[in-house]
XYZ file of C-alpha atoms in Angstrom:
497
model
C -21.685 -32.437 -59.389
C -18.700 -34.171 -60.888
C -15.581 -33.758 -58.841
C -13.566 -36.384 -60.714
C -11.438 -33.487 -62.199
C -9.697 -33.509 -58.845
C -6.316 -35.093 -59.540
C -3.381 -36.360 -57.440
C -1.333 -37.241 -60.416
C 1.888 -36.023 -58.809
C 1.482 -38.823 -56.232
C 1.160 -41.586 -58.820
C 3.864 -44.300 -58.980
C 3.590 -46.082 -62.306
C 4.265 -49.689 -63.044
C 3.547 -49.767 -66.749
C 7.050 -50.663 -67.908
C 7.539 -53.202 -65.241
C 4.239 -55.000 -65.953
C 5.090 -55.126 -69.536
C 8.191 -56.934 -68.592
C 6.047 -59.471 -66.715
C 7.506 -58.884 -63.299
C 5.604 -56.042 -61.770
C 8.647 -55.228 -59.607
C 11.067 -52.329 -59.381
C 14.727 -53.414 -59.975
C 15.559 -51.039 -57.169
C 13.053 -52.609 -54.824
C 14.988 -53.700 -51.695
C 12.242 -55.897 -50.350
C 11.463 -58.382 -53.249
C 13.863 -59.613 -55.954
C 12.859 -60.991 -59.363
C 13.787 -64.508 -58.090
C 11.137 -64.217 -55.411
C 8.323 -64.019 -57.945
C 6.179 -67.143 -58.213
C 4.515 -67.131 -61.592
C 0.839 -68.009 -62.073
C 0.182 -71.625 -63.038
C -2.570 -70.434 -65.378
C -0.786 -69.478 -68.673
C -3.573 -67.064 -69.648
C -2.789 -64.872 -66.535
C 0.997 -64.491 -67.254
C 2.360 -61.029 -68.326
C -0.885 -59.258 -67.538
C -2.150 -56.868 -65.005
C -2.964 -58.685 -61.656
C -6.378 -59.828 -60.797
C -7.816 -57.789 -57.896
C -10.067 -59.383 -55.259
C -11.428 -56.642 -52.884
C -13.282 -58.213 -49.902
C -15.352 -55.843 -47.742
C -16.943 -56.817 -44.367
C -19.862 -54.935 -43.117
C -19.672 -53.230 -39.599
C -16.646 -55.235 -38.683
C -14.892 -53.592 -35.769
C -11.145 -52.790 -35.484
C -10.772 -55.341 -32.697
C -12.863 -58.138 -34.214
C -10.045 -60.126 -35.803
C -7.187 -62.274 -34.497
C -4.594 -60.297 -36.386
C -5.838 -57.307 -34.623
C -5.672 -58.729 -31.111
C -8.869 -60.525 -30.645
C -8.438 -63.908 -28.736
C -11.959 -65.102 -28.820
C -13.230 -64.826 -32.463
C -11.473 -67.280 -34.703
C -10.398 -65.884 -37.986
C -7.719 -68.056 -39.328
C -8.125 -67.218 -42.996
C -8.137 -63.321 -42.546
C -5.243 -63.709 -40.200
C -3.411 -65.759 -42.861
C -4.010 -62.855 -45.331
C -2.483 -60.468 -42.874
C 0.522 -62.783 -42.427
C 0.895 -63.093 -46.207
C 1.096 -59.331 -46.745
C 0.991 -55.915 -45.395
C -1.284 -55.072 -42.338
C -2.387 -51.387 -41.740
C -2.743 -50.247 -38.169
C -3.986 -46.691 -39.048
C -6.262 -47.355 -41.962
C -9.626 -45.563 -42.170
C -12.939 -46.052 -43.944
C -14.338 -43.393 -46.102
C -17.105 -42.546 -43.679
C -18.494 -43.872 -40.442
C -21.517 -45.480 -42.146
C -22.064 -47.719 -45.104
C -23.269 -45.841 -48.217
C -20.912 -42.899 -48.042
C -18.084 -45.077 -47.087
C -18.594 -47.394 -50.153
C -19.033 -44.298 -52.302
C -15.616 -42.946 -51.227
C -14.020 -46.363 -51.951
C -15.526 -46.540 -55.498
C -14.968 -42.872 -56.530
C -11.837 -41.884 -54.659
C -13.513 -38.776 -53.292
C -13.765 -37.918 -49.508
C -17.088 -37.010 -47.966
C -16.420 -33.228 -48.371
C -16.529 -33.708 -52.169
C -18.474 -36.984 -52.675
C -22.047 -37.201 -53.929
C -23.072 -39.567 -51.235
C -22.356 -38.254 -47.732
C -24.737 -40.171 -45.649
C -27.071 -43.182 -45.654
C -30.063 -40.876 -46.218
C -29.979 -37.378 -47.634
C -31.778 -34.320 -46.303
C -33.295 -33.069 -49.581
C -33.422 -34.140 -53.211
C -32.674 -37.804 -54.081
C -35.572 -40.172 -54.285
C -38.025 -41.356 -51.658
C -38.538 -44.927 -50.460
C -39.056 -47.120 -47.624
C -36.347 -48.265 -45.073
C -36.959 -51.246 -42.909
C -37.597 -50.307 -39.300
C -38.248 -46.618 -40.005
C -41.818 -45.397 -40.423
C -42.758 -43.232 -43.354
C -40.359 -42.369 -46.252
C -36.773 -41.616 -46.306
C -34.577 -39.932 -49.023
C -31.527 -41.374 -50.570
C -29.307 -40.159 -53.394
C -27.095 -42.392 -55.544
C -23.991 -42.456 -57.743
C -24.715 -40.840 -61.144
C -23.394 -41.830 -64.567
C -20.719 -39.114 -64.415
C -19.418 -40.486 -60.963
C -16.820 -42.893 -62.321
C -15.948 -45.899 -60.253
C -13.292 -48.334 -59.682
C -15.360 -50.540 -62.016
C -15.148 -47.993 -64.819
C -11.394 -47.460 -64.210
C -10.485 -51.104 -64.407
C -13.012 -52.117 -67.119
C -11.519 -49.447 -69.375
C -8.188 -51.292 -68.834
C -9.641 -54.607 -70.108
C -10.569 -56.012 -66.678
C -13.750 -58.167 -66.234
C -15.535 -56.456 -63.353
C -17.847 -58.036 -60.941
C -19.702 -57.024 -57.758
C -21.099 -59.818 -55.503
C -23.664 -58.912 -52.766
C -23.897 -55.433 -51.316
C -23.845 -52.385 -53.555
C -25.567 -49.719 -51.373
C -24.769 -46.630 -53.492
C -27.991 -47.043 -55.674
C -30.454 -45.236 -53.347
C -33.924 -45.929 -54.506
C -32.897 -45.425 -58.184
C -33.494 -48.681 -60.117
C -31.300 -47.467 -62.958
C -28.258 -46.990 -60.694
C -27.233 -50.737 -60.618
C -23.648 -51.912 -60.599
C -24.115 -52.745 -64.365
C -24.794 -49.050 -64.992
C -21.814 -47.946 -62.908
C -18.878 -49.824 -64.369
C -19.527 -53.451 -63.514
C -19.852 -56.224 -66.041
C -21.569 -58.727 -63.742
C -23.623 -58.297 -60.590
C -25.024 -60.833 -58.024
C -26.519 -59.436 -54.988
C -29.217 -57.061 -53.510
C -30.492 -53.581 -54.191
C -31.769 -50.938 -51.764
C -35.190 -50.486 -53.346
C -36.163 -54.070 -52.590
C -36.277 -54.707 -48.763
C -36.828 -58.401 -49.277
C -33.445 -58.771 -50.731
C -31.482 -57.195 -47.750
C -31.323 -59.773 -45.005
C -29.306 -62.956 -44.321
C -32.134 -65.182 -45.609
C -33.340 -63.241 -48.526
C -36.117 -64.648 -50.644
C -35.294 -62.429 -53.658
C -32.053 -61.486 -55.256
C -30.564 -60.094 -58.454
C -28.601 -61.821 -61.091
C -27.415 -59.016 -63.287
C -30.729 -57.291 -64.269
C -32.810 -60.282 -63.375
C -34.828 -60.356 -60.093
C -35.300 -63.849 -59.053
C -36.801 -65.701 -55.998
C -34.789 -68.040 -53.789
C -37.132 -71.011 -53.154
C -35.303 -72.105 -50.053
C -36.096 -68.945 -48.270
C -39.770 -68.533 -49.438
C -42.614 -68.265 -46.812
C -40.289 -67.400 -43.963
C -37.884 -70.348 -44.455
C -34.434 -69.827 -43.239
C -32.452 -72.316 -45.426
C -30.027 -70.492 -47.851
C -27.707 -68.141 -45.834
C -26.713 -65.026 -47.687
C -23.043 -65.488 -46.793
C -22.984 -68.935 -48.532
C -24.985 -67.720 -51.581
C -22.773 -64.700 -52.069
C -19.633 -66.881 -51.694
C -21.106 -69.400 -54.149
C -21.609 -66.544 -56.707
C -17.990 -65.307 -56.160
C -16.452 -68.735 -56.479
C -18.422 -69.297 -59.724
C -17.201 -66.042 -61.104
C -13.430 -66.862 -60.313
C -13.815 -70.287 -61.662
C -15.166 -68.938 -64.940
C -12.380 -66.402 -65.071
C -9.892 -69.195 -64.541
C -11.413 -71.198 -67.373
C -11.695 -68.063 -69.671
C -15.487 -68.258 -70.160
C -18.334 -65.774 -69.345
C -21.808 -66.691 -68.064
C -24.726 -66.989 -70.467
C -26.169 -63.564 -71.419
C -22.919 -61.696 -70.450
C -20.847 -60.045 -73.154
C -17.283 -59.078 -73.130
C -16.886 -55.242 -72.952
C -14.818 -53.304 -75.401
C -11.175 -53.937 -74.713
C -11.842 -57.225 -72.863
C -10.780 -60.609 -74.061
C -10.935 -64.111 -72.636
C -8.090 -64.560 -70.133
C -7.971 -61.007 -69.267
C -7.642 -59.978 -65.482
C -10.627 -59.497 -63.289
C -11.760 -57.244 -60.514
C -14.031 -58.916 -58.087
C -15.602 -56.645 -55.335
C -16.811 -59.096 -52.780
C -19.045 -57.112 -50.336
C -20.380 -59.338 -47.572
C -23.221 -58.420 -45.250
C -21.567 -59.871 -42.121
C -21.392 -59.040 -39.317
C -24.174 -56.319 -39.835
C -27.255 -56.750 -37.801
C -29.533 -58.719 -37.634
C -27.144 -61.229 -36.095
C -28.590 -64.285 -38.026
C -25.658 -66.632 -37.596
C -25.931 -69.864 -39.648
C -24.292 -71.959 -36.891
C -25.680 -70.749 -33.557
C -23.741 -73.395 -31.649
C -20.204 -72.605 -33.063
C -19.224 -70.675 -29.869
C -21.335 -72.623 -27.454
C -19.906 -73.662 -24.110
C -17.451 -70.665 -23.920
C -19.439 -68.576 -21.581
C -20.335 -65.958 -24.084
C -23.719 -64.144 -23.985
C -26.043 -65.211 -26.728
C -25.518 -61.958 -28.713
C -21.753 -62.317 -28.637
C -21.947 -66.022 -29.700
C -23.971 -65.004 -32.734
C -21.843 -62.115 -33.539
C -18.579 -64.209 -33.369
C -20.231 -66.972 -35.400
C -21.079 -64.665 -38.222
C -17.502 -63.378 -38.400
C -16.102 -66.882 -38.408
C -18.585 -67.983 -41.048
C -17.425 -65.101 -43.274
C -13.835 -66.059 -42.515
C -14.475 -69.654 -43.656
C -16.120 -68.319 -46.803
C -13.217 -66.262 -47.653
C -11.237 -69.448 -47.356
C -13.355 -70.863 -50.191
C -12.441 -67.861 -52.357
C -8.737 -68.357 -51.660
C -8.914 -72.177 -52.373
C -10.689 -71.293 -55.693
C -7.983 -68.900 -56.652
C -5.408 -71.637 -56.037
C -7.389 -74.304 -57.866
C -7.806 -72.040 -60.931
C -3.999 -71.080 -60.902
C -4.794 -67.550 -60.231
C -3.642 -67.031 -56.605
C -0.107 -65.796 -57.446
C -1.340 -63.105 -59.809
C -4.074 -61.795 -57.574
C -3.879 -58.770 -55.324
C -6.178 -59.500 -52.350
C -7.365 -56.637 -50.125
C -9.609 -57.043 -47.026
C -11.282 -54.262 -45.094
C -14.477 -53.242 -43.235
C -16.807 -50.499 -44.479
C -16.836 -48.640 -41.143
C -16.383 -49.353 -37.465
C -18.182 -51.855 -35.253
C -21.787 -51.017 -34.493
C -23.218 -50.328 -31.021
C -26.490 -51.763 -32.389
C -24.990 -55.167 -32.544
C -25.469 -55.385 -28.761
C -22.170 -57.164 -28.084
C -21.385 -57.245 -24.349
C -17.993 -58.865 -23.837
C -16.093 -59.003 -27.087
C -13.646 -56.194 -27.965
C -15.459 -54.976 -31.084
C -13.495 -51.684 -31.589
C -10.742 -52.608 -29.283
C -9.166 -49.670 -27.442
C -10.816 -47.213 -29.736
C -13.491 -44.755 -28.706
C -16.869 -44.568 -30.322
C -18.985 -46.610 -32.843
C -20.319 -46.763 -36.239
C -22.090 -43.475 -36.976
C -19.420 -41.419 -35.060
C -16.201 -39.801 -36.111
C -14.304 -40.921 -33.156
C -11.716 -43.580 -34.043
C -14.085 -46.451 -33.452
C -16.390 -45.252 -36.070
C -13.794 -44.872 -38.891
C -10.554 -46.664 -38.208
C -10.842 -50.200 -39.702
C -8.831 -53.343 -40.289
C -7.143 -53.441 -43.662
C -4.595 -55.784 -45.169
C -3.249 -56.486 -48.627
C -1.364 -59.436 -50.188
C 0.135 -60.174 -53.557
C 2.676 -63.002 -53.965
C 6.107 -61.687 -54.871
C 5.119 -58.099 -54.669
C 4.073 -57.340 -51.146
C 6.485 -58.680 -48.540
C 4.771 -61.104 -46.103
C 4.401 -60.340 -42.489
C 4.795 -56.614 -42.711
C 3.016 -53.882 -40.929
C 2.577 -50.069 -41.429
C 1.266 -47.312 -39.160
C 0.983 -44.860 -42.229
C -2.516 -43.251 -42.223
C -4.548 -44.115 -45.317
C -8.094 -44.370 -46.240
C -10.588 -45.510 -48.830
C -10.239 -42.715 -51.227
C -6.706 -43.765 -51.871
C -7.771 -46.827 -53.721
C -8.803 -45.070 -56.867
C -5.388 -43.604 -57.168
C -3.828 -46.938 -56.170
C -5.521 -49.095 -58.766
C -4.989 -46.355 -61.479
C -1.347 -46.485 -60.601
C -1.316 -50.244 -60.650
C -2.714 -50.433 -64.092
C -0.828 -47.263 -65.401
C -4.199 -45.515 -66.239
C -4.511 -41.808 -66.599
C -8.079 -42.002 -68.022
C -9.734 -40.480 -65.011
C -8.476 -38.031 -62.442
C -7.652 -39.907 -59.211
C -9.721 -37.835 -56.771
C -8.708 -37.042 -53.218
C -6.473 -39.968 -52.525
C -2.888 -40.958 -53.159
C -1.426 -44.116 -54.565
C -0.583 -46.599 -51.978
C 1.428 -48.866 -54.444
C 4.864 -47.585 -53.308
C 3.897 -48.467 -49.721
C 2.350 -51.885 -50.564
C 5.435 -52.941 -52.564
C 8.036 -51.734 -50.025
C 9.450 -49.130 -52.331
C 8.813 -46.538 -49.560
C 8.068 -46.871 -45.828
C 6.283 -43.719 -45.450
C 3.909 -41.509 -47.575
C 4.124 -37.757 -47.778
C 2.235 -36.204 -44.809
C -1.285 -35.072 -45.660
C -4.730 -34.534 -44.237
C -7.368 -37.160 -44.147
C -10.889 -35.785 -43.888
C -14.369 -37.038 -43.064
C -17.890 -35.691 -42.637
C -20.910 -37.183 -40.841
C -24.427 -35.954 -41.030
C -26.755 -36.348 -37.965
C -30.324 -35.211 -37.990
C -29.328 -31.669 -38.344
C -25.897 -29.842 -38.660
C -22.606 -31.465 -39.531
C -19.866 -33.397 -37.798
C -16.223 -33.099 -39.082
C -12.972 -34.762 -38.341
C -9.586 -34.414 -39.954
C -6.338 -36.180 -39.271
C -2.758 -35.045 -40.159
C 0.288 -36.874 -38.879
C -0.509 -37.854 -35.126
C -3.010 -34.967 -34.724
C -6.776 -35.184 -35.191
C -9.405 -32.506 -34.827
C -13.113 -33.351 -34.412
C -16.093 -31.150 -34.076
C -19.669 -32.464 -33.571
C -21.602 -29.304 -34.501
C -20.865 -26.148 -36.358
C -21.403 -23.956 -33.161
C -19.191 -26.279 -31.042
C -15.431 -25.787 -30.512
C -12.854 -27.937 -32.191
C -11.369 -30.704 -30.108
C -7.687 -31.823 -30.562
C -6.133 -35.250 -29.983
C -2.642 -36.805 -30.268
C -3.435 -40.228 -31.578
C 0.145 -41.497 -31.135
C -0.053 -40.749 -27.390
C -3.795 -40.935 -26.840
C -5.468 -43.618 -29.087
C -8.613 -43.545 -26.945
C -9.150 -39.847 -27.563
C -9.513 -39.129 -23.843
C -7.504 -35.846 -23.506
C -8.591 -32.735 -25.384
C -5.495 -30.723 -26.203
C -7.125 -27.775 -28.064
C -6.426 -25.274 -25.313
C -2.742 -26.415 -25.083
C -2.089 -26.221 -28.868
C -4.287 -23.493 -30.339
C -1.986 -23.030 -33.302
C -2.390 -26.568 -34.393
C -6.195 -26.312 -34.063
C -6.125 -23.177 -36.309
C -3.988 -24.833 -38.925
C -6.024 -28.110 -39.122
C -9.424 -26.348 -38.872
C -8.414 -24.175 -41.915
C -7.664 -27.509 -43.836
C -11.043 -28.829 -42.724
C -12.868 -25.831 -43.835
C -11.155 -25.967 -47.208
C -12.110 -29.624 -47.646
C -15.809 -29.075 -47.538
C -17.761 -28.243 -50.536
C -21.499 -27.684 -50.140
C -23.758 -30.502 -51.283
C -27.255 -30.008 -52.624
C -28.310 -33.247 -50.879
C -26.906 -32.389 -47.451
C -27.292 -28.653 -46.623
C -25.693 -27.788 -43.255
C -28.113 -26.586 -40.459
C -27.451 -24.100 -39.111
C -25.966 -22.460 -42.002
C -22.750 -20.504 -41.121
């Protein structure tokens, strides 16, 4: 099942000529002039495609950050990223849970076409154990023909690296990041439960499984957020110095000093809430769960500060596109009592209400993305395959179900052509579906239930179903939803229509 023949080439907005000129800017761009560009202080990074640092939080809610209205949790670094670039108010994950959302990000396919449509599949895949669930569960994984952002960028000479959470490998030990477009991998894999938590006693360094002495025999000394950040800092430092680690070879088309793609996928603030500093929010009247949740976010924020400092120290900051997002909405399982989590949005992780799929996202790139800007344009994870293909002027692979966000990021346009965004969610049986086009969103929780209709511009909390008032809109959008779904061998729909 290879859907990468789907193409949105007509939506591409190429920068090849401009990047060859060393500016990366349109001469017609009203937002940024050539004189606004601050060149990198690292000579090896001049006149090349930008580095890309994509930072992904885990179960971070729409209302968890200061730049999205949170007044309790301190996130000065992430807030500064938003202030330095473009902040999206209407951005969506690829799905309401982790594995399919990450798959959508990596492949550019929405969940109606993607191989991975849920954390566990219904049939097929491979069996294995999941912590907290008795018996065996089934998972599927990305296959070699499922081309990823790593493949796309590595083919353009990028050094590609994933740090920490992969989560599209299922139980297949041959589906590691190194087998799906990444040159380097430091993190954990699904088939080894001991590697999953915040104080793991085993971890992977490329293909090597190694033990972490500080966390053996139940010790909680080496926090995963710190270790993952250390690994990312080391990678950025090596790229700044133009060296590769022992045992890693440059892929075809790569050379020392070439740009890098670092996919930094944190665990935080996913449960369990094992905060490193449990006293960080002491004395503020917060319940214990809320204190630990807030501390995990602030710890991640400070760690991102380390990444940004390393970019500056290596002279790479000005030529690096930085993106920050969350893989899905905030989780009810976190048990947070007083913090806003998903803000005014309805629902949680695992649901197709806005609280399950709308996520914070911001992007900054010195001299190319105007600081302090905001957009309400709907966009989602599948757009990044087309966006990065556009950025590096690659037509090697079809760009999937998304459109390029580059014109929006650089300010060449303030609006994208109106289109439909689509999601699927698979409960124990049946299928839940949601689709947004413009301000309108339809959602249906089971095949035999009626569609509900909401105007998100007027009713962000999805409180008033307008399906009976606007049946023609429901008809039009439901046709789009039905056309967006292709059957999956791993997720048959029960009951069948």
